[in-house]
Amino acid sequence: MVTRIYAGAARGFGGSATAHGGLFRRALGDARWEKLGGGLPAGSEIHAIAVHPGDAPVVYAGTQEGPYRSADGGDHWTAIPFPDGAKEVWSFLFDPRDARVMYAGTSPAAIYKSENGGDTWRKLGLRAPGHVKMSFDCRITRMAADPSRPRELYAGLEVDGVLRSRDGGETWEDMSRPLIKLADQPHLKSRIVSDTEIEGMMDTHALCVSSAAPGTVFLAVRMGVFRSTDRGVNWEDMEI
């Protein structure tokens, strides 16, 4: 079986009008990257890629025009409609127990759930807390599930902190207050386009849950890497 690597690129700030991103593929051992098309939207901005954990030729791509799916390793792509129109898709998550169950995080900030491999979706009851007002729509940049409690999900927002669900995404609670408190420290203050110096601590870039230490969550924001050992109730600076 061919082992493939996928890489997505979005359009950079300050680039030329033709400097679009795209989706690229490389087979293990190949010397070059291949840019993929085959039905992807023109000038694709790829924010998320997910390979089916049990069926490697099935690949999902999150674009500026919603989610797309390929059944042949990226040669051909089909748009997957959301119930209320196209949304920018910034993240995917497979349920650890059943890969037919998927989550897609979007901009504006929302999470959609599919229970049939992406054929149909419904919008979940997530609302961004509104800690920070940026010059762009808030987005769900990362999602993670606790392997020890698969219905316990985490969502990282750019730029609005971290949310947790304990019922498979049906309801969500804000776990950002300890991160906001940490922003009292001078070296953790950061403001670029908002009117608050908590901005940097609310700027999620990566999120994962440990499979070795149940309930331990790792979060990377603009200001560094932080860890919670109590399922997001408290956060500590790892001083990286």
mmCIF file of C-alpha atoms in Angstrom:
data_model
loop_
_atom_site.group_PDB
_atom_site.id
_atom_site.type_symbol
_atom_site.label_atom_id
_atom_site.label_comp_id
_atom_site.label_asym_id
_atom_site.label_seq_id
_atom_site.Cartn_x
_atom_site.Cartn_y
_atom_site.Cartn_z
ATOM 1 C CA MET A 1 0.000 0.000 0.000
ATOM 2 C CA VAL A 2 1.275 3.472 -0.891
ATOM 3 C CA THR A 3 2.000 5.756 2.044
ATOM 4 C CA ARG A 4 1.157 9.373 1.246
ATOM 5 C CA ILE A 5 1.830 12.688 2.945
ATOM 6 C CA TYR A 6 -0.534 15.634 2.443
ATOM 7 C CA ALA A 7 0.218 19.313 2.987
ATOM 8 C CA GLY A 8 -2.161 22.239 2.724
ATOM 9 C CA ALA A 9 -1.396 25.905 2.157
ATOM 10 C CA ALA A 10 -3.501 29.017 2.523
ATOM 11 C CA ARG A 11 -2.951 32.299 0.751
ATOM 12 C CA GLY A 12 -0.332 34.403 2.552
ATOM 13 C CA PHE A 13 -0.762 37.985 3.666
ATOM 14 C CA GLY A 14 0.913 40.487 1.365
ATOM 15 C CA GLY A 15 1.280 38.027 -1.509
ATOM 16 C CA SER A 16 0.360 38.689 -5.096
ATOM 17 C CA ALA A 17 -3.184 38.226 -6.339
ATOM 18 C CA THR A 18 -2.179 34.906 -7.893
ATOM 19 C CA ALA A 19 -0.277 33.599 -4.865
ATOM 20 C CA HIS A 20 -2.939 31.125 -3.778
ATOM 21 C CA GLY A 21 -2.328 28.136 -1.591
ATOM 22 C CA GLY A 22 -3.434 24.631 -2.482
ATOM 23 C CA LEU A 23 -3.310 20.972 -1.521
ATOM 24 C CA PHE A 24 -0.157 18.968 -2.149
ATOM 25 C CA ARG A 25 0.595 15.241 -2.027
ATOM 26 C CA ARG A 26 3.785 13.250 -1.874
ATOM 27 C CA ALA A 27 4.214 9.484 -1.767
ATOM 28 C CA LEU A 28 6.794 8.162 0.638
ATOM 29 C CA GLY A 29 10.082 7.979 -1.281
ATOM 30 C CA ASP A 30 9.076 10.469 -3.989
ATOM 31 C CA ALA A 31 11.383 13.376 -4.739
ATOM 32 C CA ARG A 32 8.724 16.007 -5.410
ATOM 33 C CA TRP A 33 5.330 17.298 -4.275
ATOM 34 C CA GLU A 34 2.313 17.064 -6.548
ATOM 35 C CA LYS A 35 -0.314 19.819 -6.470
ATOM 36 C CA LEU A 36 -3.811 18.369 -6.422
ATOM 37 C CA GLY A 37 -6.925 19.626 -8.197
ATOM 38 C CA GLY A 38 -9.584 17.241 -9.432
ATOM 39 C CA GLY A 39 -12.613 19.176 -8.233
ATOM 40 C CA LEU A 40 -11.159 21.341 -5.451
ATOM 41 C CA PRO A 41 -12.275 24.997 -5.644
ATOM 42 C CA ALA A 42 -10.138 27.312 -7.747
ATOM 43 C CA GLY A 43 -7.421 28.993 -5.739
ATOM 44 C CA SER A 44 -7.913 26.582 -2.868
ATOM 45 C CA GLU A 45 -7.009 27.756 0.611
ATOM 46 C CA ILE A 46 -6.508 24.559 2.595
ATOM 47 C CA HIS A 47 -6.967 25.028 6.327
ATOM 48 C CA ALA A 48 -7.414 21.388 7.399
ATOM 49 C CA ILE A 49 -6.644 17.875 6.140
ATOM 50 C CA ALA A 50 -7.856 14.587 7.648
ATOM 51 C CA VAL A 51 -7.072 11.062 6.448
ATOM 52 C CA HIS A 52 -9.651 8.448 7.429
ATOM 53 C CA PRO A 53 -8.040 6.357 10.219
ATOM 54 C CA GLY A 54 -9.358 3.070 8.837
ATOM 55 C CA ASP A 55 -9.487 3.747 5.089
ATOM 56 C CA ALA A 56 -6.412 5.652 3.899
ATOM 57 C CA PRO A 57 -7.665 6.549 0.382
ATOM 58 C CA VAL A 58 -10.491 8.569 1.964
ATOM 59 C CA VAL A 59 -9.224 12.096 2.628
ATOM 60 C CA TYR A 60 -11.048 15.228 3.775
ATOM 61 C CA ALA A 61 -9.960 18.791 3.027
ATOM 62 C CA GLY A 62 -11.190 21.939 4.729
ATOM 63 C CA THR A 63 -11.294 24.841 2.274
ATOM 64 C CA GLN A 64 -12.539 28.423 2.056
ATOM 65 C CA GLU A 65 -15.663 27.007 0.387
ATOM 66 C CA GLY A 66 -16.487 24.246 2.861
ATOM 67 C CA PRO A 67 -15.432 20.590 3.231
ATOM 68 C CA TYR A 68 -14.356 18.347 0.362
ATOM 69 C CA ARG A 69 -13.828 14.581 0.284
ATOM 70 C CA SER A 70 -11.754 12.277 -1.898
ATOM 71 C CA ALA A 71 -12.201 8.489 -2.098
ATOM 72 C CA ASP A 72 -9.073 7.861 -4.181
ATOM 73 C CA GLY A 73 -6.249 9.422 -2.204
ATOM 74 C CA GLY A 74 -6.710 12.919 -3.594
ATOM 75 C CA ASP A 75 -7.073 12.360 -7.348
ATOM 76 C CA HIS A 76 -10.714 13.489 -7.368
ATOM 77 C CA TRP A 77 -12.694 15.629 -4.919
ATOM 78 C CA THR A 78 -16.367 16.208 -4.183
ATOM 79 C CA ALA A 79 -17.860 19.069 -2.198
ATOM 80 C CA ILE A 80 -19.758 18.077 0.952
ATOM 81 C CA PRO A 81 -22.635 20.503 1.625
ATOM 82 C CA PHE A 82 -23.320 21.908 5.066
ATOM 83 C CA PRO A 83 -26.980 22.434 6.028
ATOM 84 C CA ASP A 84 -26.710 26.230 5.951
ATOM 85 C CA GLY A 85 -24.300 26.815 3.085
ATOM 86 C CA ALA A 86 -20.552 26.848 2.609
ATOM 87 C CA LYS A 87 -18.344 27.726 5.577
ATOM 88 C CA GLU A 88 -14.588 28.014 5.857
ATOM 89 C CA VAL A 89 -13.478 24.723 7.439
ATOM 90 C CA TRP A 90 -10.478 25.038 9.768
ATOM 91 C CA SER A 91 -10.389 21.691 11.585
ATOM 92 C CA PHE A 92 -11.588 18.080 11.556
ATOM 93 C CA LEU A 93 -11.899 15.460 14.275
ATOM 94 C CA PHE A 94 -12.790 11.758 14.082
ATOM 95 C CA ASP A 95 -14.554 10.105 17.027
ATOM 96 C CA PRO A 96 -11.923 7.757 18.571
ATOM 97 C CA ARG A 97 -14.460 4.911 18.767
ATOM 98 C CA ASP A 98 -16.195 5.246 15.403
ATOM 99 C CA ALA A 99 -14.625 7.037 12.434
ATOM 100 C CA ARG A 100 -18.029 7.428 10.797
ATOM 101 C CA VAL A 101 -18.619 10.127 13.408
ATOM 102 C CA MET A 102 -16.819 13.317 12.455
ATOM 103 C CA TYR A 103 -16.648 16.924 13.564
ATOM 104 C CA ALA A 104 -15.765 19.955 11.444
ATOM 105 C CA GLY A 105 -14.801 23.322 12.931
ATOM 106 C CA THR A 106 -15.512 26.441 10.896
ATOM 107 C CA SER A 107 -15.266 30.196 10.577
ATOM 108 C CA PRO A 108 -17.408 31.926 11.764
ATOM 109 C CA ALA A 109 -16.917 29.804 14.874
ATOM 110 C CA ALA A 110 -19.196 26.749 14.788
ATOM 111 C CA ILE A 111 -18.880 22.972 14.924
ATOM 112 C CA TYR A 112 -20.786 20.566 12.689
ATOM 113 C CA LYS A 113 -21.213 16.843 13.334
ATOM 114 C CA SER A 114 -21.658 13.990 10.885
ATOM 115 C CA GLU A 115 -22.568 10.421 11.836
ATOM 116 C CA ASN A 116 -22.205 8.946 8.353
ATOM 117 C CA GLY A 117 -18.679 9.791 7.248
ATOM 118 C CA GLY A 118 -19.489 13.304 6.111
ATOM 119 C CA ASP A 119 -22.520 12.613 3.905
ATOM 120 C CA THR A 120 -24.751 14.825 6.060
ATOM 121 C CA TRP A 121 -24.013 17.302 8.857
ATOM 122 C CA ARG A 122 -25.830 19.117 11.637
ATOM 123 C CA LYS A 123 -24.761 22.181 13.556
ATOM 124 C CA LEU A 124 -23.982 21.728 17.257
ATOM 125 C CA GLY A 125 -24.820 24.079 20.101
ATOM 126 C CA LEU A 126 -21.503 25.926 20.370
ATOM 127 C CA ARG A 127 -21.272 29.660 20.877
ATOM 128 C CA ALA A 128 -18.003 31.607 20.960
ATOM 129 C CA PRO A 129 -17.596 33.289 24.362
ATOM 130 C CA GLY A 130 -16.575 36.646 22.885
ATOM 131 C CA HIS A 131 -13.530 37.341 25.051
ATOM 132 C CA VAL A 132 -11.726 39.084 22.175
ATOM 133 C CA LYS A 133 -12.942 41.069 19.184
ATOM 134 C CA MET A 134 -10.613 40.686 16.217
ATOM 135 C CA SER A 135 -10.683 42.146 12.718
ATOM 136 C CA PHE A 136 -11.683 38.718 11.329
ATOM 137 C CA ASP A 137 -14.293 36.118 12.248
ATOM 138 C CA CYS A 138 -13.393 33.806 15.109
ATOM 139 C CA ARG A 139 -12.634 30.236 13.964
ATOM 140 C CA ILE A 140 -12.306 26.741 15.408
ATOM 141 C CA THR A 141 -8.657 26.030 14.663
ATOM 142 C CA ARG A 142 -8.269 22.777 16.610
ATOM 143 C CA MET A 143 -10.411 20.031 18.127
ATOM 144 C CA ALA A 144 -9.418 17.053 20.265
ATOM 145 C CA ALA A 145 -11.120 14.142 22.020
ATOM 146 C CA ASP A 146 -9.982 12.541 25.266
ATOM 147 C CA PRO A 147 -9.093 8.907 24.401
ATOM 148 C CA SER A 148 -10.142 7.817 27.901
ATOM 149 C CA ARG A 149 -13.524 9.589 27.585
ATOM 150 C CA PRO A 150 -14.340 9.808 23.876
ATOM 151 C CA ARG A 151 -17.428 11.969 24.423
ATOM 152 C CA GLU A 152 -15.262 14.609 26.100
ATOM 153 C CA LEU A 153 -14.202 17.064 23.402
ATOM 154 C CA TYR A 154 -12.116 20.230 23.383
ATOM 155 C CA ALA A 155 -12.220 23.067 20.884
ATOM 156 C CA GLY A 156 -9.533 25.733 20.496
ATOM 157 C CA LEU A 157 -10.598 29.080 19.052
ATOM 158 C CA GLU A 158 -8.653 31.728 17.198
ATOM 159 C CA VAL A 159 -8.971 34.114 18.898
ATOM 160 C CA ASP A 160 -11.294 33.242 21.823
ATOM 161 C CA GLY A 161 -9.858 30.595 24.159
ATOM 162 C CA VAL A 162 -10.813 26.960 24.777
ATOM 163 C CA LEU A 163 -14.190 25.224 25.138
ATOM 164 C CA ARG A 164 -15.034 21.752 26.496
ATOM 165 C CA SER A 165 -17.937 19.410 25.842
ATOM 166 C CA ARG A 166 -18.719 16.363 27.973
ATOM 167 C CA ASP A 167 -21.588 15.071 25.856
ATOM 168 C CA GLY A 168 -20.113 14.568 22.385
ATOM 169 C CA GLY A 169 -20.451 18.189 21.338
ATOM 170 C CA GLU A 170 -24.097 18.820 22.166
ATOM 171 C CA THR A 171 -23.277 21.427 24.832
ATOM 172 C CA TRP A 172 -20.084 23.391 25.547
ATOM 173 C CA GLU A 173 -18.516 25.223 28.484
ATOM 174 C CA ASP A 174 -15.806 27.881 28.492
ATOM 175 C CA MET A 175 -12.484 26.755 30.036
ATOM 176 C CA SER A 176 -10.640 30.021 29.343
ATOM 177 C CA ARG A 177 -10.832 31.846 32.687
ATOM 178 C CA PRO A 178 -7.530 30.468 34.049
ATOM 179 C CA LEU A 179 -5.829 31.416 30.772
ATOM 180 C CA ILE A 180 -7.206 34.941 31.095
ATOM 181 C CA LYS A 181 -5.839 35.090 34.659
ATOM 182 C CA LEU A 182 -2.404 34.060 33.424
ATOM 183 C CA ALA A 183 -2.487 37.057 31.081
ATOM 184 C CA ASP A 184 -2.113 39.257 34.182
ATOM 185 C CA GLN A 185 1.583 38.388 34.002
ATOM 186 C CA PRO A 186 3.497 40.962 31.924
ATOM 187 C CA HIS A 187 5.313 38.384 29.766
ATOM 188 C CA LEU A 188 1.988 36.770 28.776
ATOM 189 C CA LYS A 189 0.299 39.969 27.604
ATOM 190 C CA SER A 190 -0.063 40.435 23.839
ATOM 191 C CA ARG A 191 -2.264 42.610 21.660
ATOM 192 C CA ILE A 192 -2.075 42.936 17.867
ATOM 193 C CA VAL A 193 -5.461 43.981 16.499
ATOM 194 C CA SER A 194 -7.887 43.854 19.446
ATOM 195 C CA ASP A 195 -8.366 46.214 22.391
ATOM 196 C CA THR A 196 -7.267 43.734 25.077
ATOM 197 C CA GLU A 197 -3.919 42.285 26.166
ATOM 198 C CA ILE A 198 -5.447 38.851 26.834
ATOM 199 C CA GLU A 199 -5.482 38.416 23.046
ATOM 200 C CA GLY A 200 -2.294 36.333 22.920
ATOM 201 C CA MET A 201 -3.535 33.853 25.538
ATOM 202 C CA MET A 202 -6.805 33.373 23.628
ATOM 203 C CA ASP A 203 -5.020 32.669 20.319
ATOM 204 C CA THR A 204 -5.154 28.867 19.914
ATOM 205 C CA HIS A 205 -2.685 27.284 17.502
ATOM 206 C CA ALA A 206 -2.591 23.635 18.654
ATOM 207 C CA LEU A 207 -4.499 21.394 21.044
ATOM 208 C CA CYS A 208 -4.268 17.724 22.045
ATOM 209 C CA VAL A 209 -5.257 15.367 24.845
ATOM 210 C CA SER A 210 -2.816 12.828 26.272
ATOM 211 C CA SER A 211 -3.517 9.137 25.713
ATOM 212 C CA ALA A 212 -1.003 8.217 28.461
ATOM 213 C CA ALA A 213 -2.286 10.572 31.179
ATOM 214 C CA PRO A 214 -6.103 10.727 31.139
ATOM 215 C CA GLY A 215 -7.493 14.222 31.561
ATOM 216 C CA THR A 216 -4.256 15.963 30.584
ATOM 217 C CA VAL A 217 -4.703 18.585 27.867
ATOM 218 C CA PHE A 218 -1.945 20.448 26.041
ATOM 219 C CA LEU A 219 -2.580 23.844 24.464
ATOM 220 C CA ALA A 220 -0.299 25.974 22.300
ATOM 221 C CA VAL A 221 -1.203 29.642 22.021
ATOM 222 C CA ARG A 222 0.690 32.685 20.797
ATOM 223 C CA MET A 223 2.352 33.046 24.205
ATOM 224 C CA GLY A 224 3.639 29.479 24.591
ATOM 225 C CA VAL A 225 2.597 25.956 25.580
ATOM 226 C CA PHE A 226 0.245 25.313 28.503
ATOM 227 C CA ARG A 227 -0.963 22.169 30.251
ATOM 228 C CA SER A 228 -4.030 21.199 32.226
ATOM 229 C CA THR A 229 -3.994 18.023 34.323
ATOM 230 C CA ASP A 230 -7.637 18.374 35.385
ATOM 231 C CA ARG A 231 -9.515 18.422 32.078
ATOM 232 C CA GLY A 232 -9.161 22.148 31.430
ATOM 233 C CA VAL A 233 -10.222 23.426 34.845
ATOM 234 C CA ASN A 234 -6.750 24.884 35.538
ATOM 235 C CA TRP A 235 -3.822 25.648 33.247
ATOM 236 C CA GLU A 236 -0.083 25.912 33.912
ATOM 237 C CA ASP A 237 2.676 27.477 31.838
ATOM 238 C CA MET A 238 5.147 24.846 30.622
ATOM 239 C CA GLU A 239 7.660 27.679 30.156
ATOM 240 C CA ILE A 240 8.660 26.713 26.644
#
